[in-house]
Amino acid sequence: MDDKKDEVYGDHISHKFNDELMELKAEFLTMGGMVESQVENAIQALVDGDGHLAEQIRLNDKKVDRLEVSLDEEATLIIARRQPTARDLRLVISVIKMVADLERIGDEAKKIAKVAMTLAEEGHAPRGYVEVRHIGVHVQTMLHDALDAFARLDSTQALRIMKEDKRVDEEYQAAARALLTFMMEDTRNISRCMSVMWVLRALERVGDHACNIAENVIFMVEGEDVRHTSVEEAERVVTG
Amino acid sequence: MDDKKDEVYGDHISHKFNDELMELKAEFLTMGGMVESQVENAIQALVDGDGHLAEQIRLNDKKVDRLEVSLDEEATLIIARRQPTARDLRLVISVIKMVADLERIGDEAKKIAKVAMTLAEEGHAPRGYVEVRHIGVHVQTMLHDALDAFARLDSTQALRIMKEDKRVDEEYQAAARALLTFMMEDTRNISRCMSVMWVLRALERVGDHACNIAENVIFMVEGEDVRHTSVEEAERVVTG
């Protein structure tokens, strides 16, 4: 860009480009907030046996799906029009990947809502609610922190979430084992315990997806792919 | 491009670009073939109670993970260097998305292998193998056909896979219900039946991911996003 006109023009383009990236980030966080509510409400519907709330979650999932499609479109348009490279390209591609994680968290919330509807009719399961609440709070915090780490591009916080995922897995294993033991001792309620088992699994998956988002934040910020690496290796990447 | 030199140069670039796209497709199909084997072997290990084969699957999963990372890198490099648009860009972005599906299918195979190892020690579960085989064959076919549809960019075949997914879901629901009923009648083997339940769920997820790949093929070929649409709507997109 040699003359003034080009400079102004180039500046204008790059402003618009930045606006588009900001807009993409903002919409991703909107979708994230929506999915957070879905998980929270699904757990609430289950614990309260609230079939009405569960139905609401199923309806809201369509909004989540629509956001997935529109965010993907927007990200693809940015690549086609702005031809981002380096850090900007990593951001856009990470958004495309993380949007899929958010959509799947939404699906898990929908599965929990489905169980909530069944149990709202059949009556509470005799066990497992304490564990559902406990793991529920844990993965909700992970998801919230992952979205926050993305908003602030904070790879140190993202690393903390990767560490939490291991704990959630352990909590899930312990809860599933305890529920299975209960099923073997009190065989009258196998069907309803099984329903709670699916909820525990769904929550564990929410934790996995929050962890995926955290890994993408580290990739965006540090430029290194820490999926399938040990937490120690990820720590080395983040702390340099 | 006005003079001959530029034309030749442009031609050269576009040849290299095409080679890179072909290479990306070929590597994706390599990863697909590997994941197909993992699913096949996992089912075999479970049915045969073959702990050695199950262990092999766990080791091979690391190769699948490495392919995921390298394919993602390659796709990102193509976008940064070649700045593809329209159909080429759809191809590259779809590969990024489908690679995540392949990796998750690999994870499901690993989960099945884990169950196979447990049951190889504890002894066969009393029920569910017929269903595992049946649904296993079904989702393996879906996966194979989805990869084939991608290789030939055949949206009609991709549409057929979307239709199959509904049938797999029904088969899975029926099998899970039957197994649950058995668990309630014969409560001595709840733990081992539960293991088979996880396998059925894992296979159902393999079908979901094959369906995701099929939806991406339709997106690549037709330029329309058919996720979250009815099969009828997808049919309208494909048959025009």
PDB file of C-alpha atoms in Angstrom, chain A residues 9 51 63 78 82 86 95 105 114-115 118 122-123 130 134 137 147-148 164 177 182-183:
ATOM      1  CA  TYR A   9      -8.898   1.741   2.302  1.00  0.00           C
ATOM      2  CA  GLY A  51     -42.076 -32.086  32.956  1.00  0.00           C
ATOM      3  CA  LYS A  63     -32.684 -22.444  18.746  1.00  0.00           C
ATOM      4  CA  ILE A  78     -15.123 -14.668   7.029  1.00  0.00           C
ATOM      5  CA  ARG A  82     -11.099 -11.979   4.571  1.00  0.00           C
ATOM      6  CA  ALA A  86      -2.097 -17.150  11.639  1.00  0.00           C
ATOM      7  CA  VAL A  95     -14.942 -21.366  16.568  1.00  0.00           C
ATOM      8  CA  ILE A 105     -23.717 -30.093  24.964  1.00  0.00           C
ATOM      9  CA  LYS A 114     -36.056 -36.524  28.081  1.00  0.00           C
ATOM     10  CA  VAL A 115     -35.177 -38.571  31.153  1.00  0.00           C
ATOM     11  CA  THR A 118     -40.046 -39.899  31.892  1.00  0.00           C
ATOM     12  CA  GLU A 122     -43.018 -42.511  36.602  1.00  0.00           C
ATOM     13  CA  GLY A 123     -41.914 -40.866  39.851  1.00  0.00           C
ATOM     14  CA  VAL A 130     -27.038 -36.201  44.991  1.00  0.00           C
ATOM     15  CA  HIS A 134     -22.760 -32.668  42.401  1.00  0.00           C
ATOM     16  CA  VAL A 137     -22.481 -28.249  39.345  1.00  0.00           C
ATOM     17  CA  LEU A 147     -16.518 -19.860  27.797  1.00  0.00           C
ATOM     18  CA  ASP A 148     -14.899 -17.285  30.034  1.00  0.00           C
ATOM     19  CA  GLU A 164     -10.881 -30.574  36.158  1.00  0.00           C
ATOM     20  CA  ARG A 177     -20.345 -47.727  40.304  1.00  0.00           C
ATOM     21  CA  PHE A 182     -27.549 -50.102  44.398  1.00  0.00           C
ATOM     22  CA  MET A 183     -29.264 -51.625  41.344  1.00  0.00           C
TER      23      MET A 183
END
